[in-house]
Short mmCIF file of C-alpha atoms and ligand atoms in Angstrom, two decimals:
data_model
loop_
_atom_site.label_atom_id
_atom_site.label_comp_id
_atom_site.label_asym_id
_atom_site.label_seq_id
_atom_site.Cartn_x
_atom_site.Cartn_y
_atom_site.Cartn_z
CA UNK A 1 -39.31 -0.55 130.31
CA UNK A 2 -40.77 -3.72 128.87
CA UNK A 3 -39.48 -6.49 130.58
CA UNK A 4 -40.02 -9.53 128.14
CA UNK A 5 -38.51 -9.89 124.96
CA UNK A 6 -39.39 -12.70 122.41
CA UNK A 7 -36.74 -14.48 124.13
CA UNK A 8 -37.91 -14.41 127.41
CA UNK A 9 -40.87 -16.90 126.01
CA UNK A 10 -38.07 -19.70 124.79
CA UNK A 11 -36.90 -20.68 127.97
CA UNK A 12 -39.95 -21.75 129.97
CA UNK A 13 -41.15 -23.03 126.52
CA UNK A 14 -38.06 -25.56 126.85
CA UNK A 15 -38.85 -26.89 130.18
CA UNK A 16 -43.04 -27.37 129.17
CA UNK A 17 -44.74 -30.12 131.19
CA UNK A 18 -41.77 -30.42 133.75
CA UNK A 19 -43.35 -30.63 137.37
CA UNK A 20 -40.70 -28.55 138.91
CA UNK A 21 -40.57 -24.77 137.85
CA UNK A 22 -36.99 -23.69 137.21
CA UNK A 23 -37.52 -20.91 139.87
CA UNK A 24 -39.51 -23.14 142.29
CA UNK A 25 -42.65 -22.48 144.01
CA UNK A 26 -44.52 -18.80 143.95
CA UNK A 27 -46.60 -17.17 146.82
CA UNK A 28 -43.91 -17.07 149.25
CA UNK A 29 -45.53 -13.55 150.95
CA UNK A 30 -48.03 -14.43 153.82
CA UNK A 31 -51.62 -13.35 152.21
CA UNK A 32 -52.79 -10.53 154.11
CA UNK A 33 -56.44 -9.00 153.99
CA UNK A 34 -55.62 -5.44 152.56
CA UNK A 35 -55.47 -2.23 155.28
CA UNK A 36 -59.05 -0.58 155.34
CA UNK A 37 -57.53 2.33 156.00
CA UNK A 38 -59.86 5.96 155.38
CA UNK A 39 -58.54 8.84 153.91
CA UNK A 40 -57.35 11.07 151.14
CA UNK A 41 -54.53 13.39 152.44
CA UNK A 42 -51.60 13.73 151.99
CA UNK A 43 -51.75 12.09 148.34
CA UNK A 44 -48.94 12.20 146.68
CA UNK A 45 -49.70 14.04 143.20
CA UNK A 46 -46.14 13.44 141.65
CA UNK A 47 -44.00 13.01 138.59
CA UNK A 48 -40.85 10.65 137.76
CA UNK A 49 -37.36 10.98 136.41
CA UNK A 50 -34.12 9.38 136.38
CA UNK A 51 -30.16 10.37 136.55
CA UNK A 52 -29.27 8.82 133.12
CA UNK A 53 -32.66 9.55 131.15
CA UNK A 54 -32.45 13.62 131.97
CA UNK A 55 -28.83 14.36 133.10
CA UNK A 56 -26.12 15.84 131.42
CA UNK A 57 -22.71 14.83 132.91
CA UNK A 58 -21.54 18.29 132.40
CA UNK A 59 -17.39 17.35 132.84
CA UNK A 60 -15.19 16.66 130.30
CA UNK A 61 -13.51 13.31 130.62
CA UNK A 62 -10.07 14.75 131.25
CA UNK A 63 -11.60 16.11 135.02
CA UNK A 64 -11.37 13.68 137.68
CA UNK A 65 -14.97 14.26 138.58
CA UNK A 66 -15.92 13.16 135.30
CA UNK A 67 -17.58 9.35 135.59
CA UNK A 68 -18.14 6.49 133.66
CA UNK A 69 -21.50 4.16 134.20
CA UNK A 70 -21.96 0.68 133.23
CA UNK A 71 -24.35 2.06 131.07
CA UNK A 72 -21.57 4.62 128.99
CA UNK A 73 -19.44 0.78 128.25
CA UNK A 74 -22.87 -0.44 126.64
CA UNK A 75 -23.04 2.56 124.60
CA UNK A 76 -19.40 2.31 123.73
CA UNK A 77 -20.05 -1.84 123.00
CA UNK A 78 -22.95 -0.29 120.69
CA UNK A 79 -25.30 -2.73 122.12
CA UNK A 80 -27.32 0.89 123.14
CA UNK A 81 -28.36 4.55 121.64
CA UNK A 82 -26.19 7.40 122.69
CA UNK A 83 -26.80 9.09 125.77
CA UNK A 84 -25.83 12.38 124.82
CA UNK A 85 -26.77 14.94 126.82
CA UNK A 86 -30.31 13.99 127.57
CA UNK A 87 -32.49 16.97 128.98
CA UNK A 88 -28.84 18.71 130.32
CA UNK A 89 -30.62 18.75 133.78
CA UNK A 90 -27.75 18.47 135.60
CA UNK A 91 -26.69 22.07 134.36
CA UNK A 92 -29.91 23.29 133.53
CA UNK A 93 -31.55 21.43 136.65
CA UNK A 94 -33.87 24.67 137.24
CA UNK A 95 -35.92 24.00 134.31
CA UNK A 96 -37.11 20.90 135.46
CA UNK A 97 -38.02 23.02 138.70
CA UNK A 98 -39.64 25.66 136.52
CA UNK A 99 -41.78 22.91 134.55
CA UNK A 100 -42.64 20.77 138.14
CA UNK A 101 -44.12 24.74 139.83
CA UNK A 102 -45.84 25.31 136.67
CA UNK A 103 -47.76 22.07 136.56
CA UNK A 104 -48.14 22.11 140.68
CA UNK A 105 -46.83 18.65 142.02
CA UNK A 106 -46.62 18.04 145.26
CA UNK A 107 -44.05 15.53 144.73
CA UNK A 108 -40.93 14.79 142.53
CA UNK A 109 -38.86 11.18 142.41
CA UNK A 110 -35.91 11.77 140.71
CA UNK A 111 -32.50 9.70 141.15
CA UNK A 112 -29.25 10.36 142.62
CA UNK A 113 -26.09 9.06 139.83
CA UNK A 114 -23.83 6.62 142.29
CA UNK A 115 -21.40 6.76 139.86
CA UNK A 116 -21.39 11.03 139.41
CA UNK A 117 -21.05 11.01 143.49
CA UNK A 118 -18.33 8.06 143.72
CA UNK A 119 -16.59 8.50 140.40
CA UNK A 120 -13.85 5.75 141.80
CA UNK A 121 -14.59 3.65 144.56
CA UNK A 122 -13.80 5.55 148.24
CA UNK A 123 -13.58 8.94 146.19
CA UNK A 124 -16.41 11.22 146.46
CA UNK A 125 -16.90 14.04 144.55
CA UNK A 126 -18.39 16.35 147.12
CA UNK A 127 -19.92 19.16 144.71
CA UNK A 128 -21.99 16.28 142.95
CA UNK A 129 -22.93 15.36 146.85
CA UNK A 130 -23.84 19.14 147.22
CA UNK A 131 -25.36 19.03 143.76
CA UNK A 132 -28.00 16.64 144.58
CA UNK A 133 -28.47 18.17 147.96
CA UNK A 134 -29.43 21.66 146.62
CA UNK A 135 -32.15 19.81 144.16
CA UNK A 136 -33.85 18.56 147.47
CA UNK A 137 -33.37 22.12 148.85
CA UNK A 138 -35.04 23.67 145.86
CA UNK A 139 -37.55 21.34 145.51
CA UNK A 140 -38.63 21.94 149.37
CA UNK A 141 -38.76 25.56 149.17
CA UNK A 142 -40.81 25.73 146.11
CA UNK A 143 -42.61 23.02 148.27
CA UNK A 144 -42.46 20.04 146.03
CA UNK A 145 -41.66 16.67 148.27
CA UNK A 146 -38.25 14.92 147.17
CA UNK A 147 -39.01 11.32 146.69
CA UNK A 148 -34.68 9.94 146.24
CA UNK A 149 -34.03 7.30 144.43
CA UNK A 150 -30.70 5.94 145.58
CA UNK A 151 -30.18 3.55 142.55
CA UNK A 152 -32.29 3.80 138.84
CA UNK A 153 -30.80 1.24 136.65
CA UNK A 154 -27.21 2.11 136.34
CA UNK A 155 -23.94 1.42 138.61
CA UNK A 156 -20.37 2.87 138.64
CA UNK A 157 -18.56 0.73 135.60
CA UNK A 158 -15.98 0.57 138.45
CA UNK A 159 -18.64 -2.56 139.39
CA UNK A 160 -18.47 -4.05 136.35
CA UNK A 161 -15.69 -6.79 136.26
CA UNK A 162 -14.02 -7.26 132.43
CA UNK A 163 -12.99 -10.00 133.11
CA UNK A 164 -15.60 -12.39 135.27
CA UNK A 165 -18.72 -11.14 134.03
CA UNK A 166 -20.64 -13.07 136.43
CA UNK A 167 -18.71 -10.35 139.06
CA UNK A 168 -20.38 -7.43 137.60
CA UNK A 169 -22.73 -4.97 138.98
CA UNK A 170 -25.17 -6.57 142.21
CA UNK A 171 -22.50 -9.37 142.25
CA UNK A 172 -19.45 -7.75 142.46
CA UNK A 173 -17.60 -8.53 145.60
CA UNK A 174 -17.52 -4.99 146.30
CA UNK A 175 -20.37 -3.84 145.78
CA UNK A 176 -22.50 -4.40 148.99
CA UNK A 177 -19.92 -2.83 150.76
CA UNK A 178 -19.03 0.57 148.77
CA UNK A 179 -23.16 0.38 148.12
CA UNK A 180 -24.05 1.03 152.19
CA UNK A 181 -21.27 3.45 152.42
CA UNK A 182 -22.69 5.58 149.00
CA UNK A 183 -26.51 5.27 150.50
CA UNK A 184 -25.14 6.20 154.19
CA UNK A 185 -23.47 9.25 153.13
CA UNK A 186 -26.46 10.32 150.20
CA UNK A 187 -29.02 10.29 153.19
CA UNK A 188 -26.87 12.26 155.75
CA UNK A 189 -26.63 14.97 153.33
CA UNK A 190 -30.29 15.14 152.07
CA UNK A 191 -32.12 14.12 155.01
CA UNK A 192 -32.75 17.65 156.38
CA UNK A 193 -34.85 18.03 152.96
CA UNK A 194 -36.54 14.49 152.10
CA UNK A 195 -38.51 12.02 153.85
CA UNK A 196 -39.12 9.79 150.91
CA UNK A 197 -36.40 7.13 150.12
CA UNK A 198 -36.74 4.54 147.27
CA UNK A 199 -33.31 2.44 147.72
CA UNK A 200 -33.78 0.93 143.94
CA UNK A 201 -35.79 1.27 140.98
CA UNK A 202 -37.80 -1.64 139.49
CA UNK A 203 -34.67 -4.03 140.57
CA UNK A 204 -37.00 -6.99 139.35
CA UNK A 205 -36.89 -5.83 136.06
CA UNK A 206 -33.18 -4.77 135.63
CA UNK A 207 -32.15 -8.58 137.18
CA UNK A 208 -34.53 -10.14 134.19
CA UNK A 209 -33.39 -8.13 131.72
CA UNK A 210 -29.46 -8.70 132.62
CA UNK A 211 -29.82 -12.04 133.76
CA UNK A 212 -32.30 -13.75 131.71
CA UNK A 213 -32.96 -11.40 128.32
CA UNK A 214 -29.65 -10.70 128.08
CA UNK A 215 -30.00 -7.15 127.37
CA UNK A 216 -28.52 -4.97 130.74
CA UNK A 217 -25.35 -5.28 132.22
CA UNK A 218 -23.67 -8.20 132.26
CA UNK A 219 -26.18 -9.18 129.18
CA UNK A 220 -26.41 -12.63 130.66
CA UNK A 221 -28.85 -14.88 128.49
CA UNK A 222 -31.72 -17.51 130.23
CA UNK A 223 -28.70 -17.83 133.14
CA UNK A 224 -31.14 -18.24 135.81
CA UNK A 225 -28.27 -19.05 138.07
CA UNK A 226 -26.65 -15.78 137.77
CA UNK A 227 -30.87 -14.38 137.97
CA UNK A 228 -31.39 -15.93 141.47
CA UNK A 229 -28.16 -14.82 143.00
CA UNK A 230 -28.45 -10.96 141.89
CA UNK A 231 -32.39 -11.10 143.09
CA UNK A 232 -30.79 -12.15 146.28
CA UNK A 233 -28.15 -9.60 146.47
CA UNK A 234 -30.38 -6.42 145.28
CA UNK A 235 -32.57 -7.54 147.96
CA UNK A 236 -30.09 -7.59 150.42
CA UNK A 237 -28.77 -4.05 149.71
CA UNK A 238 -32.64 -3.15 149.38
CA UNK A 239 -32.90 -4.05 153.41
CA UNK A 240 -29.06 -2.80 153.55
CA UNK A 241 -30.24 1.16 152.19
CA UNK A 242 -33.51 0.65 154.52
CA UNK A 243 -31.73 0.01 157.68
CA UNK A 244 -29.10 3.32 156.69
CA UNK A 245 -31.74 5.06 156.13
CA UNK A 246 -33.70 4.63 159.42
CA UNK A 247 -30.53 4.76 161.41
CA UNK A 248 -29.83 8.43 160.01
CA UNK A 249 -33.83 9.51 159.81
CA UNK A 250 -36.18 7.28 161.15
CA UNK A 251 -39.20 9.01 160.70
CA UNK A 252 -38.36 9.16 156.81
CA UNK A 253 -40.30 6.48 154.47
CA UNK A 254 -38.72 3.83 152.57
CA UNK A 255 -40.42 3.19 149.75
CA UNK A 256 -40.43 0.08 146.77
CA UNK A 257 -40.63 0.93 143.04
CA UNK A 258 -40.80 -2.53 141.86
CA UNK A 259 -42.12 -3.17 138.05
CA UNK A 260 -45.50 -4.84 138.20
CA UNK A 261 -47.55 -5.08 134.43
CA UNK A 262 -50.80 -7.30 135.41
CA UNK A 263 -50.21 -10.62 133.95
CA UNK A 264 -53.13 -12.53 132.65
CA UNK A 265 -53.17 -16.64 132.31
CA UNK A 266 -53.66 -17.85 128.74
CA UNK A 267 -54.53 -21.25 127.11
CA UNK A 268 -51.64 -21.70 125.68
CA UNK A 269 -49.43 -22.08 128.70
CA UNK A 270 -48.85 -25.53 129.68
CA UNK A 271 -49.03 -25.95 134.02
CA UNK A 272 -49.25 -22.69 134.20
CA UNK A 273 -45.47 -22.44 133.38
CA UNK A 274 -45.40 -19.19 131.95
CA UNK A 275 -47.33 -17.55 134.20
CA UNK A 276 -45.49 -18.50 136.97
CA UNK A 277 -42.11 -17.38 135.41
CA UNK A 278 -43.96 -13.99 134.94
CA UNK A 279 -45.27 -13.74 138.43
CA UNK A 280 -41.81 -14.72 139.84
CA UNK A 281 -40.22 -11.60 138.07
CA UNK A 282 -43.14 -9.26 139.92
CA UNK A 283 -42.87 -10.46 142.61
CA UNK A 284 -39.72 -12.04 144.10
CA UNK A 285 -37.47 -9.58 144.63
CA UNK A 286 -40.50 -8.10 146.41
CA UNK A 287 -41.24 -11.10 148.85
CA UNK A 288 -37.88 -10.44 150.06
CA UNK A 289 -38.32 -6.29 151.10
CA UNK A 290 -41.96 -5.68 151.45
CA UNK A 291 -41.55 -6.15 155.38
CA UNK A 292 -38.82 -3.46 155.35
CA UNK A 293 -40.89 -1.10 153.24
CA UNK A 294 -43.16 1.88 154.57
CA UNK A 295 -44.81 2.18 151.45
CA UNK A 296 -45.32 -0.41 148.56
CA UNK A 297 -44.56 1.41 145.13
CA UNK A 298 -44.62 -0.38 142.08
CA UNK A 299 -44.68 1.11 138.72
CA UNK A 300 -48.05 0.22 135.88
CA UNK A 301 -47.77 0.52 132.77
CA UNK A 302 -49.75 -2.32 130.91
CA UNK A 303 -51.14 -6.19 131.26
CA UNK A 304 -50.43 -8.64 129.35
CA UNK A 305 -51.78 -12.11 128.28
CA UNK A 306 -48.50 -15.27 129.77
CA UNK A 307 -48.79 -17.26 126.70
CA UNK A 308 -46.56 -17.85 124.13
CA UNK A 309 -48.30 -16.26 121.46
CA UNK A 310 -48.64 -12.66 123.49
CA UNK A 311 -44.98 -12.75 124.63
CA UNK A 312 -43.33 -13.58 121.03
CA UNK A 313 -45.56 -10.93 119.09
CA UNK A 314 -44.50 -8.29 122.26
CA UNK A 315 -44.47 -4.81 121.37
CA UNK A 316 -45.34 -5.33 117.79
CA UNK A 317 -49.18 -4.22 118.30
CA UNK A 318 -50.45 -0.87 117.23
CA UNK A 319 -53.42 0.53 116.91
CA UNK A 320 -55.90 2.00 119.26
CA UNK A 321 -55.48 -0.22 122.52
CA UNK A 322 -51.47 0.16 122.51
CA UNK A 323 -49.11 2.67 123.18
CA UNK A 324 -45.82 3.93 120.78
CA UNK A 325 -43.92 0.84 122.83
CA UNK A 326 -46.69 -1.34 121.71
CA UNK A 327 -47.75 -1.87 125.29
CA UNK A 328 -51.54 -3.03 125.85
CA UNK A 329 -53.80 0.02 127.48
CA UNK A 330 -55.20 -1.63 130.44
CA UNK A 331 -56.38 0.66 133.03
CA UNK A 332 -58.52 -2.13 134.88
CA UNK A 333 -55.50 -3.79 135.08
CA UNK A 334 -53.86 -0.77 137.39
CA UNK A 335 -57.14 -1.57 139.64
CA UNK A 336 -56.89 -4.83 139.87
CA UNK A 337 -53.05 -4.64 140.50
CA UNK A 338 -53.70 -2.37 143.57
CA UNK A 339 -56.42 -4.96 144.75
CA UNK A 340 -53.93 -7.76 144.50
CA UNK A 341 -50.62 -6.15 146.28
CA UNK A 342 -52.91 -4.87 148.55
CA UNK A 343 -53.73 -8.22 149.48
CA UNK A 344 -50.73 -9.51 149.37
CA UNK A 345 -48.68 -7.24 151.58
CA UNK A 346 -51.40 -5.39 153.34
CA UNK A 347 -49.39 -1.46 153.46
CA UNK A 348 -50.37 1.57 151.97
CA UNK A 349 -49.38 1.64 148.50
CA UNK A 350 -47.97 4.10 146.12
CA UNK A 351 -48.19 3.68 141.97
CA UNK A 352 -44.41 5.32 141.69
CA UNK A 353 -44.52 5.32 137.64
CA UNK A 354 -47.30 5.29 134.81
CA UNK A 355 -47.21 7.07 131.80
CA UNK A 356 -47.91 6.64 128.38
CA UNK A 357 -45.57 6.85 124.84
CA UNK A 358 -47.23 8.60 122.42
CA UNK A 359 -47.57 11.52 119.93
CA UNK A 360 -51.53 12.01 120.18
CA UNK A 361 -52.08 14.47 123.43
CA UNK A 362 -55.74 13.35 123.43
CA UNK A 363 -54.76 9.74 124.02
CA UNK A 364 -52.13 10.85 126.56
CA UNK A 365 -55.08 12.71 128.19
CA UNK A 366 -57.08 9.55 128.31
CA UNK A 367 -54.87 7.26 129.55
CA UNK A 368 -54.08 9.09 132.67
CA UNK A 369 -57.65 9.78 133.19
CA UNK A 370 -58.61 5.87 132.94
CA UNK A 371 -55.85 5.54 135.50
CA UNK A 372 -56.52 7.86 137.73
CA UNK A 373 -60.01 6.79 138.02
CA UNK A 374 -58.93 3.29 138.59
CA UNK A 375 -57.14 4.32 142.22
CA UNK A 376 -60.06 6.52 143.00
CA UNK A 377 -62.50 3.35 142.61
CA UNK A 378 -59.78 1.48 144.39
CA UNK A 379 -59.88 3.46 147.35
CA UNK A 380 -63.48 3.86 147.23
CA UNK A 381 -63.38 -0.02 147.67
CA UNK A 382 -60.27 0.73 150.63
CA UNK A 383 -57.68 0.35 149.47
CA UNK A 384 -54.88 2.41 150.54
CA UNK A 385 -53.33 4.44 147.79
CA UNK A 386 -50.80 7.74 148.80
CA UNK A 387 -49.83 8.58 145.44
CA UNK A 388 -49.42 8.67 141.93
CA UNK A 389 -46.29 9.65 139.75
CA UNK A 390 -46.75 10.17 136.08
CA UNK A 391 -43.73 9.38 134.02
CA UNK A 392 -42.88 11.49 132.90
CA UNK A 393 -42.13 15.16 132.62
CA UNK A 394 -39.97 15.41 129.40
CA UNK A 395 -39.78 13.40 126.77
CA UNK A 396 -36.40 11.50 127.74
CA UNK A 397 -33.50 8.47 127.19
CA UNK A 398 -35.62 5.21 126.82
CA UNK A 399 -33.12 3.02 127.48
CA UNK A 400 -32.80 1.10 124.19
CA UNK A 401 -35.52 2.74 122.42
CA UNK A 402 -33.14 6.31 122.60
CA UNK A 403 -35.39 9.33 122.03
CA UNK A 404 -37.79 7.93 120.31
CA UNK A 405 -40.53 7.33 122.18
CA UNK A 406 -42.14 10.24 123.78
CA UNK A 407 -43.39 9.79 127.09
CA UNK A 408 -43.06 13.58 128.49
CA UNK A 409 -45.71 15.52 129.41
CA UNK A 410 -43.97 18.65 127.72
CA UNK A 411 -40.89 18.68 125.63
CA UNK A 412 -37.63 20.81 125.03
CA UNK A 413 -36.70 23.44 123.32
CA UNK A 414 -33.43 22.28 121.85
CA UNK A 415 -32.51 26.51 122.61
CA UNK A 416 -33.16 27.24 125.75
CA UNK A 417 -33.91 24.10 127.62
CA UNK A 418 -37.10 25.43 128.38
CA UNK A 419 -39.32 22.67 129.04
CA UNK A 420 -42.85 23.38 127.00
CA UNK A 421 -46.20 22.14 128.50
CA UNK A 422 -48.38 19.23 126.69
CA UNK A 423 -51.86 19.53 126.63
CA UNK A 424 -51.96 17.26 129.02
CA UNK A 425 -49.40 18.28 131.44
CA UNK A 426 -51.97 21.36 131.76
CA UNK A 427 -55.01 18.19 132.64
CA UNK A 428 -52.47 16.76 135.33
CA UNK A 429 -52.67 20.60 136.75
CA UNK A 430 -55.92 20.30 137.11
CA UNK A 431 -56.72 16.76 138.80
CA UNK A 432 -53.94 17.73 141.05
CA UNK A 433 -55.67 21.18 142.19
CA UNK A 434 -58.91 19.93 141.94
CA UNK A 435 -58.28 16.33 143.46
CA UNK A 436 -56.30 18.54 146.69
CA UNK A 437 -59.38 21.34 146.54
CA UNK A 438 -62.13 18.30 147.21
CA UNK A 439 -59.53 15.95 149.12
CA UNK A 440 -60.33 13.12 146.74
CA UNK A 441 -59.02 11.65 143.74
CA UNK A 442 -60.69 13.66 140.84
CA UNK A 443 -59.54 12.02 137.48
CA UNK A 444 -62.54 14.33 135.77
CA UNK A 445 -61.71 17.84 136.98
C1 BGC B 1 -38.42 2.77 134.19
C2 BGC B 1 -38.11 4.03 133.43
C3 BGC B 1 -38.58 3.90 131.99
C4 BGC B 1 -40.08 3.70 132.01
C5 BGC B 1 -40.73 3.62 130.65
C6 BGC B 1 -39.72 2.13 133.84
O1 BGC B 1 -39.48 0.78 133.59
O2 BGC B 1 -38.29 2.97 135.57
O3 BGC B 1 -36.74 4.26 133.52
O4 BGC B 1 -38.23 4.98 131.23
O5 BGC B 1 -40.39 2.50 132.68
O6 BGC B 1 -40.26 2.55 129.92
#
């Protein structure tokens, strides 16, 4: 997901020259010197997914297991693409499991649907429950590690209040409450099978893109108010899901997936304004969990330049050095992103999402390569990296963009929901079996 929009420029633009920063001062995370720790195994060669980009819901809405996200009222507001029934893998679930063998991950982040589990608050439906468990159970025997997302994006539209927007969602009175129960009883169930736990899903981005871009649930515009208070509240239900989940497995690792492009000062940025808004929207919802975290995850995709120019011409470049989303290709800017969370929050880190939209299989190819050498250099220099998730495996829901871009390292066949192998879904093979053969990262294999 790209997290600016033109609009997202405006705002700062209005408040150029002022002293204070809307959002106040940055670098509130002590500065740490990054763990030298040695090693290679056991790196995480992964993939990612999500609920609502692959699922079907597979129940009519006349069943009372059938569910409604906030997501489904955006649809029906036509202020998003149809949903549909994406890659149908809640039905045809054992295709994905097929595809994941084939390509020989040794780990798989996928996301449970809160709403599919707790169609209306207090009422569970306990074959989704079992659903989701017998993923982790599959996954284990063909053994591929879950990595569970509790939360990717979407809530129950029970959370979403008609009537005071600004109760919707994080800031629902409800929500912290119902949300501890939901993670409690989704990590009882699945903890015999997983001991990787991300609570939430690039939360930074989904409060800037509801709260300040306006386009996410409650589609809030610049209300930096209504911004502050939900980075608060997903951060306390961040150290909420971390504290369930140690109570009910504590030797199982709680990890971040927070979305961090490397951001790049410009000229054009008066004080520095704009690149402090950016940097605020890495990193603040971050400050707050880091300490509860095992693992630091964070998802690359690109870098950008935090002037006004770069940020009102977003995603309109094409051409060579961008991707289908027009998204800069930056691979030293995955290194030096490593370097500087590293730094900052001294853990071993995880790059929980990268991936590229495109058409061209020999660019695909490249771009993970570039990457992939980027962590090996990075833990040449020390740092400590324990995995790597491309996203993803089939081309999926892009949130706004529908179907169109293609990010999948195979695709569907519309008959059988088979999923066919890429060219380069057959290169991530081999890194993975040659990167686990030589016990180092091998982007060349
Ligand atoms: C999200 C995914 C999304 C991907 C590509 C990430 O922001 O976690 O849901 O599909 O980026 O845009």
């Amino acid at each position: 997901m790209k997290i600016l929009t033109i609009c997202a420029a405006v705002f700062p633009l209005l408040f150029g020259g002022c002293a204070l920063h809307p959002l106040g001062p940055l670098d509130k995370a002590p500065d740490h010197q990054a763990a030298q720790l040695k090693g290679y195994a056991p790196f995480a060669w992964g993939i990612s997914t999500s609920s609502l980009q692959y699922e079907n819901k597979a129940v009519s809405p006349e069943n009372p297991e059938y569910y409604v996200r906030d997501w489904d009222l955006l649809v029906q507001q036509k202020k998003a693409p149809i949903v549909g029934n994406a890659l149908y893998s809640w039905s045809d679930w054992n295709k994905d499991l097929t595809a994941l063998k084939k390509i020989g991950v040794t780990h798989y982040r996928f996301s449970i649907e809160w709403a599919r589990v707790e169609p209306s608050p207090g009422k569970y439906n306990e074959k989704a429950v079992l659903g989701y468990v017998r993923m982790c159970r599959k996954l284990r025997e063909a053994g591929i590690e879950p990595v569970v997302t509790l939360w990717h994006f979407t809530f129950p539209a029970w959370l979403t209040d008609p009537k005071d927007s600004s109760k919707t969602n994080w800031l629902n009175p409800q929500a912290r409450n119902h949300w501890n129960l939901y993670v409690s009883k989704m990590v009882k169930a699945t903890a015999p099978y997983v001991n990787f736990y991300a609570p939430e899903n690039e939360p930074n981005g989904q409060v800037l893109t509801a709260y300040i871009i306006g386009l996410w649930p409650p589609c809030h515009i610049f209300d930096f108010k209504g911004y502050k208070a939900a980075t608060i509240a997903s951060a306390d239900m961040f150290r909420d899901a971390a504290a369930r989940i140690k109570e009910v497995k504590h030797s199982a690792k709680v990890l971040s997936v927070e979305a961090l492009p490397w951001w790049k000062p410009a000229p054009l940025d008066p004080g520095g304004l704009l690149y402090n808004t950016v940097m605020h929207s890495n990193f603040d919802h971050l400050d707050r969990v880091y300490d509860v975290c095992d693992i630091i995850g964070f998802n690359y995709y690109y870098s950008q330049m935090a002037g006004p120019f770069s940020l009102l011409s977003e995603g309109m470049k094409h051409g060579s050095n961008f991707t289908m989303m027009g998204w800069r290709i930056d691979p030293k800017g995955l290194g030096n992103q490593i370097r500087y969370v590293g730094k900052r929050y001294d853990k071993p880190m995880m790059i929980t999402e990268n991936g590229i939209a495109t058409k061209n299989e020999q660019k695909r190819l490249s771009y993970l390569r570039d990457h992939i050498a980027q962590i090996r250099m990075a833990m040449d220099d020390g740092y400590d990296v324990k995995g790597y998730f491309v996203w993803s495996l089939a081309d999926n829901y892009e949130w706004h963009y529908g179907y169109v871009p293609k990010f999948g390292l195979a695709t569907m066949d519309p008959n059988t929901k088979a999923r066919i192998l890429k060219p380069a879904a057959y290169y991530y093979r081999d890194v993975i079996r040659t990167s686990n053969r030589l016990q180092q990262v091998s982007p060349n294999p």
